[in-house]
PDB file of C-alpha atoms in Angstrom:
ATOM      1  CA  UNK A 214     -17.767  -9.460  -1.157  1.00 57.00           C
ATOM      2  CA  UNK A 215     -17.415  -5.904  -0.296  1.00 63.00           C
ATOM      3  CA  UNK A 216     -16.170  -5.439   3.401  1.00 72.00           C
ATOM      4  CA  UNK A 217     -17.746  -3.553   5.990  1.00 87.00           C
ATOM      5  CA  UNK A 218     -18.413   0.053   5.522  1.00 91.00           C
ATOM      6  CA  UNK A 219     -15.222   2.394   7.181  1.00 91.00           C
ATOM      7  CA  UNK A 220     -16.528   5.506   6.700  1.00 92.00           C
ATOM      8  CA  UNK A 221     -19.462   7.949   5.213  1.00 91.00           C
ATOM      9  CA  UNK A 222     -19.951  10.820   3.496  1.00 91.00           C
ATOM     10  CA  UNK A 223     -19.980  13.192   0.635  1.00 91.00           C
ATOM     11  CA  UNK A 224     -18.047  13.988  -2.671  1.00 93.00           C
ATOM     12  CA  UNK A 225     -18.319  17.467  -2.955  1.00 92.00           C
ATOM     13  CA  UNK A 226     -17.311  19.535  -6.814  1.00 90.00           C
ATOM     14  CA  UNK A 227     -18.977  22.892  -7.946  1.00 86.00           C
ATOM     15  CA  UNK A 228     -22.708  22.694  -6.941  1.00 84.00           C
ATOM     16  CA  UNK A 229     -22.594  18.708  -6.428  1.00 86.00           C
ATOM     17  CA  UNK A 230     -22.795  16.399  -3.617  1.00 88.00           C
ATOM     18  CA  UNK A 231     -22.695  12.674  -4.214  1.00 90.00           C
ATOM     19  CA  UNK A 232     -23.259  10.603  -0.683  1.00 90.00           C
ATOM     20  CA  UNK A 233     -21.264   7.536  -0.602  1.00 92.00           C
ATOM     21  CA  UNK A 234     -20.057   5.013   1.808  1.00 93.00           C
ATOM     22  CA  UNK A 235     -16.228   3.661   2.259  1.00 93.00           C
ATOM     23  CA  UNK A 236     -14.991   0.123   1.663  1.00 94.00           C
ATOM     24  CA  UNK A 237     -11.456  -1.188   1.657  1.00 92.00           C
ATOM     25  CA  UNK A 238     -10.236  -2.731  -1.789  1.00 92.00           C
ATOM     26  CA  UNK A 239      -7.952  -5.053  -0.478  1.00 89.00           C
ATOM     27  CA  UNK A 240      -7.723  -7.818   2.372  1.00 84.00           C
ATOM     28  CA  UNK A 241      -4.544  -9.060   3.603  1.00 79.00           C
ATOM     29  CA  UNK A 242      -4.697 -12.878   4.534  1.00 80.00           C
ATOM     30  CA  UNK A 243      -1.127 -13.665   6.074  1.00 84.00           C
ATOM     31  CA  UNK A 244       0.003 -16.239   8.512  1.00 88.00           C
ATOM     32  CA  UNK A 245       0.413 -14.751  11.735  1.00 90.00           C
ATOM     33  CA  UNK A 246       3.275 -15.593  14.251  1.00 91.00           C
ATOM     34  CA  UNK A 247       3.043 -15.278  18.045  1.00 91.00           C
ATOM     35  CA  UNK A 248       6.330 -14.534  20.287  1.00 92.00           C
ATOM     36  CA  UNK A 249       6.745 -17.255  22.713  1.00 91.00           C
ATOM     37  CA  UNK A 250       9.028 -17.951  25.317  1.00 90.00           C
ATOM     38  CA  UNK A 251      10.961 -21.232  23.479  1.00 90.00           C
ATOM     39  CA  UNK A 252      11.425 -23.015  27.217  1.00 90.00           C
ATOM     40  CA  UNK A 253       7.680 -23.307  28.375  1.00 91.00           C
ATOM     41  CA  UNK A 254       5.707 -21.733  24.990  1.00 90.00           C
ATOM     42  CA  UNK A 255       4.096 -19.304  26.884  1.00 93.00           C
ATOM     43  CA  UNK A 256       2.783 -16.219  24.832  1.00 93.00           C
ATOM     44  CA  UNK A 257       5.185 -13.106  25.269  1.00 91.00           C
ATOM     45  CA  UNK A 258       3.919 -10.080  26.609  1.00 89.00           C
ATOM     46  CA  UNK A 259       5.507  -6.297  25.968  1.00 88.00           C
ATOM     47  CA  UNK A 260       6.092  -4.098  28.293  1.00 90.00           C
ATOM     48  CA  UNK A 261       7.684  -0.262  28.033  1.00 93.00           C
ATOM     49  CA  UNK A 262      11.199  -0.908  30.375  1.00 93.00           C
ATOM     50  CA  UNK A 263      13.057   2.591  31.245  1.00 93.00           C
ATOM     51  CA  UNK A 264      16.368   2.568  29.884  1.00 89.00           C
ATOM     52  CA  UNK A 265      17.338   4.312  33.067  1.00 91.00           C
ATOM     53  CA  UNK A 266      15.822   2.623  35.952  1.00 92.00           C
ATOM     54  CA  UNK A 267      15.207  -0.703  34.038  1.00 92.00           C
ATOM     55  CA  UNK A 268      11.926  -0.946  35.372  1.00 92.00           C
ATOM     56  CA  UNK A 269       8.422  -1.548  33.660  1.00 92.00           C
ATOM     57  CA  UNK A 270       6.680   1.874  33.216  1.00 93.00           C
ATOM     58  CA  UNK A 271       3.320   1.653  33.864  1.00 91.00           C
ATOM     59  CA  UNK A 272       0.529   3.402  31.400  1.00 90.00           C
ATOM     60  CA  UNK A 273      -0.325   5.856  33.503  1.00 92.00           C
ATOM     61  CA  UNK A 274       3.394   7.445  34.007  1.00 92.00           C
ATOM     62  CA  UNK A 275       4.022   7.309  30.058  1.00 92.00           C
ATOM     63  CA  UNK A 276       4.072  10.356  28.131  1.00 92.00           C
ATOM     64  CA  UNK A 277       4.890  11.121  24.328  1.00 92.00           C
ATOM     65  CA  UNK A 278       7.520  13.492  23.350  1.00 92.00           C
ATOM     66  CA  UNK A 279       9.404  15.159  20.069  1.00 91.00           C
ATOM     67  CA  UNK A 280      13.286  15.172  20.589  1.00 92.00           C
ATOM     68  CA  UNK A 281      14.732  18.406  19.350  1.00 91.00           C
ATOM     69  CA  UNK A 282      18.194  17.307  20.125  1.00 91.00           C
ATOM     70  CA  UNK A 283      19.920  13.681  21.389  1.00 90.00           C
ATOM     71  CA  UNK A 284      18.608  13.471  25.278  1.00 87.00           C
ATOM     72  CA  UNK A 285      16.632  16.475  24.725  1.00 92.00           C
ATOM     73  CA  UNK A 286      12.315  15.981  24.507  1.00 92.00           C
ATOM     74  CA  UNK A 287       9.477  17.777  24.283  1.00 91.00           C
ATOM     75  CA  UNK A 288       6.811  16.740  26.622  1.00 90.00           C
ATOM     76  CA  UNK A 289       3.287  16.947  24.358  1.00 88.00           C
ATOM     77  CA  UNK A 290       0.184  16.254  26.304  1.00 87.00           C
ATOM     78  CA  UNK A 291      -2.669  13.934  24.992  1.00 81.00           C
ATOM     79  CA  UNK A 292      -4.912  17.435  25.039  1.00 83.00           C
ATOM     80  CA  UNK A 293      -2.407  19.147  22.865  1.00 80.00           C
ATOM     81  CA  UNK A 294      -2.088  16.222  20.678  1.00 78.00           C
ATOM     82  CA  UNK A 295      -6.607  15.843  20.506  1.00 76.00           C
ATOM     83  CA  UNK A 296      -6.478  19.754  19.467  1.00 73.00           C
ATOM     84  CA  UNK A 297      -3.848  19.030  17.023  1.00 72.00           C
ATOM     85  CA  UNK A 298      -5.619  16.509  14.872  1.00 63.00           C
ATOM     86  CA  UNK A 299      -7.862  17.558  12.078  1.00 61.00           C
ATOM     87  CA  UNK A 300     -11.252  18.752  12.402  1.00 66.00           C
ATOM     88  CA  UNK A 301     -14.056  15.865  11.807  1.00 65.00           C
ATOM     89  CA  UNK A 302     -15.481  16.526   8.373  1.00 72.00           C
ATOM     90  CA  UNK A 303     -18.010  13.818   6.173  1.00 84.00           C
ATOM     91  CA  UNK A 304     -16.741  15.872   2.720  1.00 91.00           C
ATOM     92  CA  UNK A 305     -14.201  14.900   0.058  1.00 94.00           C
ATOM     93  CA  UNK A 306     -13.503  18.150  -1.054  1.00 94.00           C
ATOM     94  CA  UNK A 307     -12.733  17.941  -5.479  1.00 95.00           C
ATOM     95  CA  UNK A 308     -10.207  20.618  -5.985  1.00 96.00           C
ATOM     96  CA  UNK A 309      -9.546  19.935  -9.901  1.00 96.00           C
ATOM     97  CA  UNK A 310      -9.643  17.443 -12.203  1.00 97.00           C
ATOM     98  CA  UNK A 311      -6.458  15.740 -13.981  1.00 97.00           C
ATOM     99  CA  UNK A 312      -5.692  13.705 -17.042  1.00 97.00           C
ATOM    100  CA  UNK A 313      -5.295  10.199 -15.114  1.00 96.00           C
ATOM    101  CA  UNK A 314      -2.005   9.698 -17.006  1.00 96.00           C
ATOM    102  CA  UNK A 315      -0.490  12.520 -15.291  1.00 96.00           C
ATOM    103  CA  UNK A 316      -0.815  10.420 -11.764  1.00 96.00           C
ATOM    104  CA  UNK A 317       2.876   9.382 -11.201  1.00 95.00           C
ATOM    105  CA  UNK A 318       2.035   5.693  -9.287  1.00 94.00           C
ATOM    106  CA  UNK A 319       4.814   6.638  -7.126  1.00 95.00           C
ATOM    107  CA  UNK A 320       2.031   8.875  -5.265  1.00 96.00           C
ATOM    108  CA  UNK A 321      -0.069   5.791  -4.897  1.00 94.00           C
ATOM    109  CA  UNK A 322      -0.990   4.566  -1.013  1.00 92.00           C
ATOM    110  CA  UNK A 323      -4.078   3.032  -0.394  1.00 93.00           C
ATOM    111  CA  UNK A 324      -7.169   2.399  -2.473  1.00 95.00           C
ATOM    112  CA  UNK A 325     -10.708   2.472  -1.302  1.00 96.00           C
ATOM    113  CA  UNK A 326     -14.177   1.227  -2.638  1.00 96.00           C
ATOM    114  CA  UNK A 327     -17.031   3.913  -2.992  1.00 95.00           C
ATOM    115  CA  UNK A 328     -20.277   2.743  -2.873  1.00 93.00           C
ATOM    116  CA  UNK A 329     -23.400   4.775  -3.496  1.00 91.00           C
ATOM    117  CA  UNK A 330     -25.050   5.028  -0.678  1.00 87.00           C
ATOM    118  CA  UNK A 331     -29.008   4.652  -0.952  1.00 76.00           C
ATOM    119  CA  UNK A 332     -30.598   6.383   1.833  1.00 64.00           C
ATOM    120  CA  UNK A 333     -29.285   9.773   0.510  1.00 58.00           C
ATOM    121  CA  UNK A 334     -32.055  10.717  -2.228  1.00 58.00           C
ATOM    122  CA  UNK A 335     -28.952  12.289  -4.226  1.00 55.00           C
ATOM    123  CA  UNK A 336     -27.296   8.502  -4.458  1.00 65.00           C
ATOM    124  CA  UNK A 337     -28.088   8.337  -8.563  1.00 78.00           C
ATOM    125  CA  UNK A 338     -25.454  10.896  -8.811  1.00 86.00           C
ATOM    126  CA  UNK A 339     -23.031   8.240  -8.307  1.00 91.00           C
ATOM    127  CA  UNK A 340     -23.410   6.480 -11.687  1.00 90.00           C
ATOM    128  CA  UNK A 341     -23.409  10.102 -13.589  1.00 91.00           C
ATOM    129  CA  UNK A 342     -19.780  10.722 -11.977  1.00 93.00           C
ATOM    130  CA  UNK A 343     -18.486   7.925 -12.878  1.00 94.00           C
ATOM    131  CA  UNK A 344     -19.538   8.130 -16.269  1.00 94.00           C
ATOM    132  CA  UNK A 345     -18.275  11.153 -16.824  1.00 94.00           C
ATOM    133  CA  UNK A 346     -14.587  10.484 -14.963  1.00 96.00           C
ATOM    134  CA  UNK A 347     -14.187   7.148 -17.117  1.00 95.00           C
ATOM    135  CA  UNK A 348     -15.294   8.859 -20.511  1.00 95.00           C
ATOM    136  CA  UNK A 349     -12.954  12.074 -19.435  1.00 96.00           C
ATOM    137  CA  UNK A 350      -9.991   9.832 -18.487  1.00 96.00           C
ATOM    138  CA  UNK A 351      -9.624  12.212 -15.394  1.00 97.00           C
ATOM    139  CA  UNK A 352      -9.268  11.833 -11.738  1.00 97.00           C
ATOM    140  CA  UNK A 353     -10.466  13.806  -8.893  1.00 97.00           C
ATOM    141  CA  UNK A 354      -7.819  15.269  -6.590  1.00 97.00           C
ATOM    142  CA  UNK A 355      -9.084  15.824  -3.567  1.00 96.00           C
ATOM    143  CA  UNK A 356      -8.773  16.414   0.018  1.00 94.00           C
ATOM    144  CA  UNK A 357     -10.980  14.563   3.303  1.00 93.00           C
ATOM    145  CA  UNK A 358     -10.687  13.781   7.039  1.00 90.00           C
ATOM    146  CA  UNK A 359     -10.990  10.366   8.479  1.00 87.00           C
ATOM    147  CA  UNK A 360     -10.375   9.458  11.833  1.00 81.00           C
ATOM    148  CA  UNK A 361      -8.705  12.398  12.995  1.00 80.00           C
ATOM    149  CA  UNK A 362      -6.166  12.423   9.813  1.00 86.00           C
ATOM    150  CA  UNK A 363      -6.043  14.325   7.017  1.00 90.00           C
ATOM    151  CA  UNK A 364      -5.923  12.969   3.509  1.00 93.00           C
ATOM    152  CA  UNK A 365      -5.049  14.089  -0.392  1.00 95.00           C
ATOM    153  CA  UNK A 366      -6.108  11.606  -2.845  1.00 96.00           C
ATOM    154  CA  UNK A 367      -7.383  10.990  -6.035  1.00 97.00           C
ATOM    155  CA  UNK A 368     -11.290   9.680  -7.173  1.00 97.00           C
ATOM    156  CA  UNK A 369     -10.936   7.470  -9.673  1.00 96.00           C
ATOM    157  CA  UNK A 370     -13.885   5.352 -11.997  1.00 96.00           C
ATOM    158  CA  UNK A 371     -12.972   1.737 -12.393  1.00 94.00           C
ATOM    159  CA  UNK A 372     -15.922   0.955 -15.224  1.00 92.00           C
ATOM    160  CA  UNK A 373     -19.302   1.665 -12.723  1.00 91.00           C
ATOM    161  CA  UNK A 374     -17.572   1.835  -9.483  1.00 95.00           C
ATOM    162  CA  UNK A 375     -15.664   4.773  -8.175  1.00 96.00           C
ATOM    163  CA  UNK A 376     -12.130   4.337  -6.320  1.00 97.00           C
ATOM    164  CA  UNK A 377     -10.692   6.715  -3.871  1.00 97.00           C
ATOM    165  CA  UNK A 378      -6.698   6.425  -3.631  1.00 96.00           C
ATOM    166  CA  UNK A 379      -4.922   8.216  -0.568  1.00 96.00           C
ATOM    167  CA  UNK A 380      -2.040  10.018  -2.344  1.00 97.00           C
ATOM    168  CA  UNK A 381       1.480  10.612  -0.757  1.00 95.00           C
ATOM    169  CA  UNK A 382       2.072  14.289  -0.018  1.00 94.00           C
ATOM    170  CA  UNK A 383       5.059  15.657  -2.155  1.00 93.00           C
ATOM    171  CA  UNK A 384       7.651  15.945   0.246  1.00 94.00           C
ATOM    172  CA  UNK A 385       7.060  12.092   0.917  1.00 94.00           C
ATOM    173  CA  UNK A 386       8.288  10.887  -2.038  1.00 94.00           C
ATOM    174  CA  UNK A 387      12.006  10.538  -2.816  1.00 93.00           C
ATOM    175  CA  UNK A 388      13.085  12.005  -6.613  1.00 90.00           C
ATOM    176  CA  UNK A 389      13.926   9.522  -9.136  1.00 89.00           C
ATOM    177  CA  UNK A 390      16.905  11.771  -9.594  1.00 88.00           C
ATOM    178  CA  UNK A 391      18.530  11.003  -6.288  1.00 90.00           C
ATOM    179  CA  UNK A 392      19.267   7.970  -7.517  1.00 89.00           C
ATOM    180  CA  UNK A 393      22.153   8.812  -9.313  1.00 86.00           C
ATOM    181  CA  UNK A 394      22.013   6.808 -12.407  1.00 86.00           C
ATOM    182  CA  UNK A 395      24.731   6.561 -15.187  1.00 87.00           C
ATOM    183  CA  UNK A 396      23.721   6.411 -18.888  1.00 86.00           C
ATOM    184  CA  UNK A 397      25.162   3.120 -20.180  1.00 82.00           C
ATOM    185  CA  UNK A 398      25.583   2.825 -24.058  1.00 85.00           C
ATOM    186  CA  UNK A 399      23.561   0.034 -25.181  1.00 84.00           C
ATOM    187  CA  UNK A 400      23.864  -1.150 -29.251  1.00 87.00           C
ATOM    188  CA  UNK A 401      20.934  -1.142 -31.598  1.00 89.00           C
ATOM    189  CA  UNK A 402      21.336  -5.249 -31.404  1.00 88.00           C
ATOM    190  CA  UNK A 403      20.813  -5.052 -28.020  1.00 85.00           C
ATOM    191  CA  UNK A 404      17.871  -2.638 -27.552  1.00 87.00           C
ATOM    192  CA  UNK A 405      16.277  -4.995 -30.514  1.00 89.00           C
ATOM    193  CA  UNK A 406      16.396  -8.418 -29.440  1.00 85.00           C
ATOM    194  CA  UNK A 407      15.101  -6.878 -26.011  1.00 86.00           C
ATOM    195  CA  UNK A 408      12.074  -5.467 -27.380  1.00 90.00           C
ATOM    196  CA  UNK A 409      11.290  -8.911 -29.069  1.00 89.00           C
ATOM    197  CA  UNK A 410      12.029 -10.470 -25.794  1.00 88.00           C
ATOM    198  CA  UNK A 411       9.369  -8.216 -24.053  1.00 87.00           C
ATOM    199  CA  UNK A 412       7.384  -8.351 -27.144  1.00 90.00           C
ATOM    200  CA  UNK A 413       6.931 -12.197 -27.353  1.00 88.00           C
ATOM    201  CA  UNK A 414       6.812 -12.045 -23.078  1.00 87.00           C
ATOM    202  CA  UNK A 415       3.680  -9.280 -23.760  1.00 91.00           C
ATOM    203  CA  UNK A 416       0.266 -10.445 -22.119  1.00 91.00           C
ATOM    204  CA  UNK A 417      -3.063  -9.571 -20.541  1.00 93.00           C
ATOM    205  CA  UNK A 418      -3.094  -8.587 -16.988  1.00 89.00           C
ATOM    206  CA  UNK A 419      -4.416 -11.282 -14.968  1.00 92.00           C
ATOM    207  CA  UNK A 420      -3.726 -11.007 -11.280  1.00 87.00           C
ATOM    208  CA  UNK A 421      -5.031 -14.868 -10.908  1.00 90.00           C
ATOM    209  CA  UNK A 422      -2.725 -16.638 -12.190  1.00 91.00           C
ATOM    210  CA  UNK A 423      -0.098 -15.988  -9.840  1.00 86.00           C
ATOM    211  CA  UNK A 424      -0.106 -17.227  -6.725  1.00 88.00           C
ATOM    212  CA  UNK A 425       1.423 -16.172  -2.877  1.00 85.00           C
ATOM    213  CA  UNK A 426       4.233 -18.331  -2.863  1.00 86.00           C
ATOM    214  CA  UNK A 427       6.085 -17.370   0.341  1.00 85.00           C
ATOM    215  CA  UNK A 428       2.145 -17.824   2.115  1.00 88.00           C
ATOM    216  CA  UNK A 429       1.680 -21.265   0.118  1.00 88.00           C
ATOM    217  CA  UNK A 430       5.594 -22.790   1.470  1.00 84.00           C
ATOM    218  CA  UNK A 431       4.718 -21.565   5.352  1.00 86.00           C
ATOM    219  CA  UNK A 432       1.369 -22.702   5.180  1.00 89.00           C
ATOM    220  CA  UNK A 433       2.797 -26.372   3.819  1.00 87.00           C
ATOM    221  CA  UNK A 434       5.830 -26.149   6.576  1.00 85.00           C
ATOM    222  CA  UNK A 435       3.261 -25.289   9.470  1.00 86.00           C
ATOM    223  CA  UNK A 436       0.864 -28.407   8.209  1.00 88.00           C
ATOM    224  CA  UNK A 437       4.106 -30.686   7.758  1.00 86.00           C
ATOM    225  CA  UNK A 438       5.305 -29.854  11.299  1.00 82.00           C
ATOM    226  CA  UNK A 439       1.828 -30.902  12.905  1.00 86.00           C
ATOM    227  CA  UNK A 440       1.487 -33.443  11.479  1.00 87.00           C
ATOM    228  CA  UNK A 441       5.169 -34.342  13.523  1.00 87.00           C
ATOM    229  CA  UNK A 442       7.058 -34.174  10.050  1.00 85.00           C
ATOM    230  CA  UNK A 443      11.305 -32.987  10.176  1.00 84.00           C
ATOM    231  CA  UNK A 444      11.379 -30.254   7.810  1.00 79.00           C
ATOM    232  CA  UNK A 445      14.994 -30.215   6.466  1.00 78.00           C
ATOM    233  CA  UNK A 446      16.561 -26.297   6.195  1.00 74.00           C
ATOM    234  CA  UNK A 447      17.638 -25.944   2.518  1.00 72.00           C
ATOM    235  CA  UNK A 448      20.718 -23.626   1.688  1.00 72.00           C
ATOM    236  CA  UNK A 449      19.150 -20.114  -0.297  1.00 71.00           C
ATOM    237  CA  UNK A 450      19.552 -20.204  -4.064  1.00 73.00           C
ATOM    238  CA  UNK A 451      21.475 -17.287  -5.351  1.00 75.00           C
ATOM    239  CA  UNK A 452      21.585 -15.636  -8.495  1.00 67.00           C
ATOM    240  CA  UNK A 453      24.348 -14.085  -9.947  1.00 72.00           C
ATOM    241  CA  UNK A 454      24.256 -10.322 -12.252  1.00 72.00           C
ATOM    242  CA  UNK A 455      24.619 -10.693 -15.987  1.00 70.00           C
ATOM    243  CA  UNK A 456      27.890  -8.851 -16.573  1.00 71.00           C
ATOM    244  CA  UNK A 457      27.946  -6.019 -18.977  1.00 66.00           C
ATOM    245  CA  UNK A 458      29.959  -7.674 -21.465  1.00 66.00           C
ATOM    246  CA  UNK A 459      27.418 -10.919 -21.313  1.00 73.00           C
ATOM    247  CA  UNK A 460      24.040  -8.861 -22.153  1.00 69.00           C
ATOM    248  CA  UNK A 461      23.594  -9.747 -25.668  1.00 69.00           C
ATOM    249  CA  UNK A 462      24.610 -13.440 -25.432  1.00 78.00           C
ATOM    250  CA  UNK A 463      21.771 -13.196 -22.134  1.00 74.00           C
ATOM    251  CA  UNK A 464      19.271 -11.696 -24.184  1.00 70.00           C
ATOM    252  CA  UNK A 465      19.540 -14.225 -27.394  1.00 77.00           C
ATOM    253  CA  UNK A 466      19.450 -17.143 -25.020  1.00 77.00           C
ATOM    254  CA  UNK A 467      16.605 -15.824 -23.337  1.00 76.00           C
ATOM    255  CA  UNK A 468      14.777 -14.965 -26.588  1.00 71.00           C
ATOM    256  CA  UNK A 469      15.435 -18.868 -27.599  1.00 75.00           C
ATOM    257  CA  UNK A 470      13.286 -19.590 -24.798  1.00 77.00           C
ATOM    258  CA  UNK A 471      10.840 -17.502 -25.499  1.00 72.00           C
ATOM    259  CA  UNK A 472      10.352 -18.163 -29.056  1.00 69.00           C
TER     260      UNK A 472
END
């Protein structure tokens, strides 16, 4: 079930406006942890200490700054900071349209659910767009302001419903080529028996089967302690590399497996 709606407005490309209403695709469900004091179990409160005067700083004498240089701020005001944010706008702007293969997922932030949104009398619209985007293969890049923030993304059909994913700006994202990698000779024998390891490991995409482990073991340690249980602190289980010269005989024994 769809959550509640975050945000309205229009697409906007050429001549077109589409009116649609913002959901979030995803839900996180994790355990949360308070901070407690571990003598009494009282709940932890934070407070903003001076590093100078080790005293609690009320709200009221906080201010934000920028430092240009260590020790060195500059004081910007809550009024400069409100004329600073983007202008309120209900349009995502379509610049162009691009083959969705092109879309490096590297780019990839957050994804959003579009829903038509009925009032407007332009709402069948919807269904025509994302016709065409999923017959195409292309995504919308586009641009749109939400709570004070700017955003570049990409609208994207997923079969009848349309998906808007916030993009990373360019300069966000760290080249591959940083990295630094060596080319490592690998042997025809090699590169074969690990394409029939992948090929025999090949399946449909299906999410469901796997399971939060890490959120399944705390949620079984939390019930274990109420219920007055000791819970005995195992030793970490570590895995060692494959050396270089022990790839082949890995990949054969792992094929075995497999088979």
């Amino acid at each position: 079930m769809a959550g509640a709606t975050i945000w309205k407005g229009h697409i906007h490309f050429g001549d077109t406006d589409v009116a649609v209403k913002l959901h979030s695709a995803v839900r996180e469900d994790r355990i949360q942890f308070h901070l407690l004091h571990g003598r009494d179990q009282t709940r932890l409160r934070q407070q903003m200490i001076c590093a100078f005067e080790k005293q609690p700083v009320p709200a009221e004498e906080q201010a934000k700054g920028f430092e240009v240089e260590e020790g060195k701020y500059i004081i910007v005001d809550p009024e400069e900071l409100e004329q600073a944010a983007s202008e309120g706008s209900r349009m995502i702007e379509v610049h162009e349209f691009v083959k969705t293969e092109q879309i490096d997922p590297v780019f990839l932030d957050r994804i959003y659910y579009l829903e038509p949104d009925i009032a407007d009398i332009h709402a069948k619209g919807y269904n025509a767009l994302a016709r065409a985007l999923r017959e195409l293969e292309v995504e919308g890049i586009c641009t749109w302001t939400m709570r004070k923030r700017s955003y570049v993304g990409a609208l994207q059909a997923s079969g009848k419903v349309l998906r808007l994913k916030t993009l990373r700006y360019a300069d966000e994202v760290v080249p591959a080529a940083s990295l630094g990698l060596r080319d490592v000779p690998l042997s025809e024998k090699e590169v074969k028996i690990g394409s029939e390891l992948i090929t025999k490991l090949t399946a449909p995409f299906e999410p469901q089967k796997f399971e939060n482990e890490h959120q399944k073991r705390l949620q079984e340690m939390i019930e274990r302690k109420a219920r007055g249980e000791k819970i005995a602190v195992l030793a970490p289980r570590r895995l060692q590399p494959t050396e270089s010269d022990q790839l082949l005989q890995a990949l054969e024994a792992s094929l075995k497996k497999a088979a």
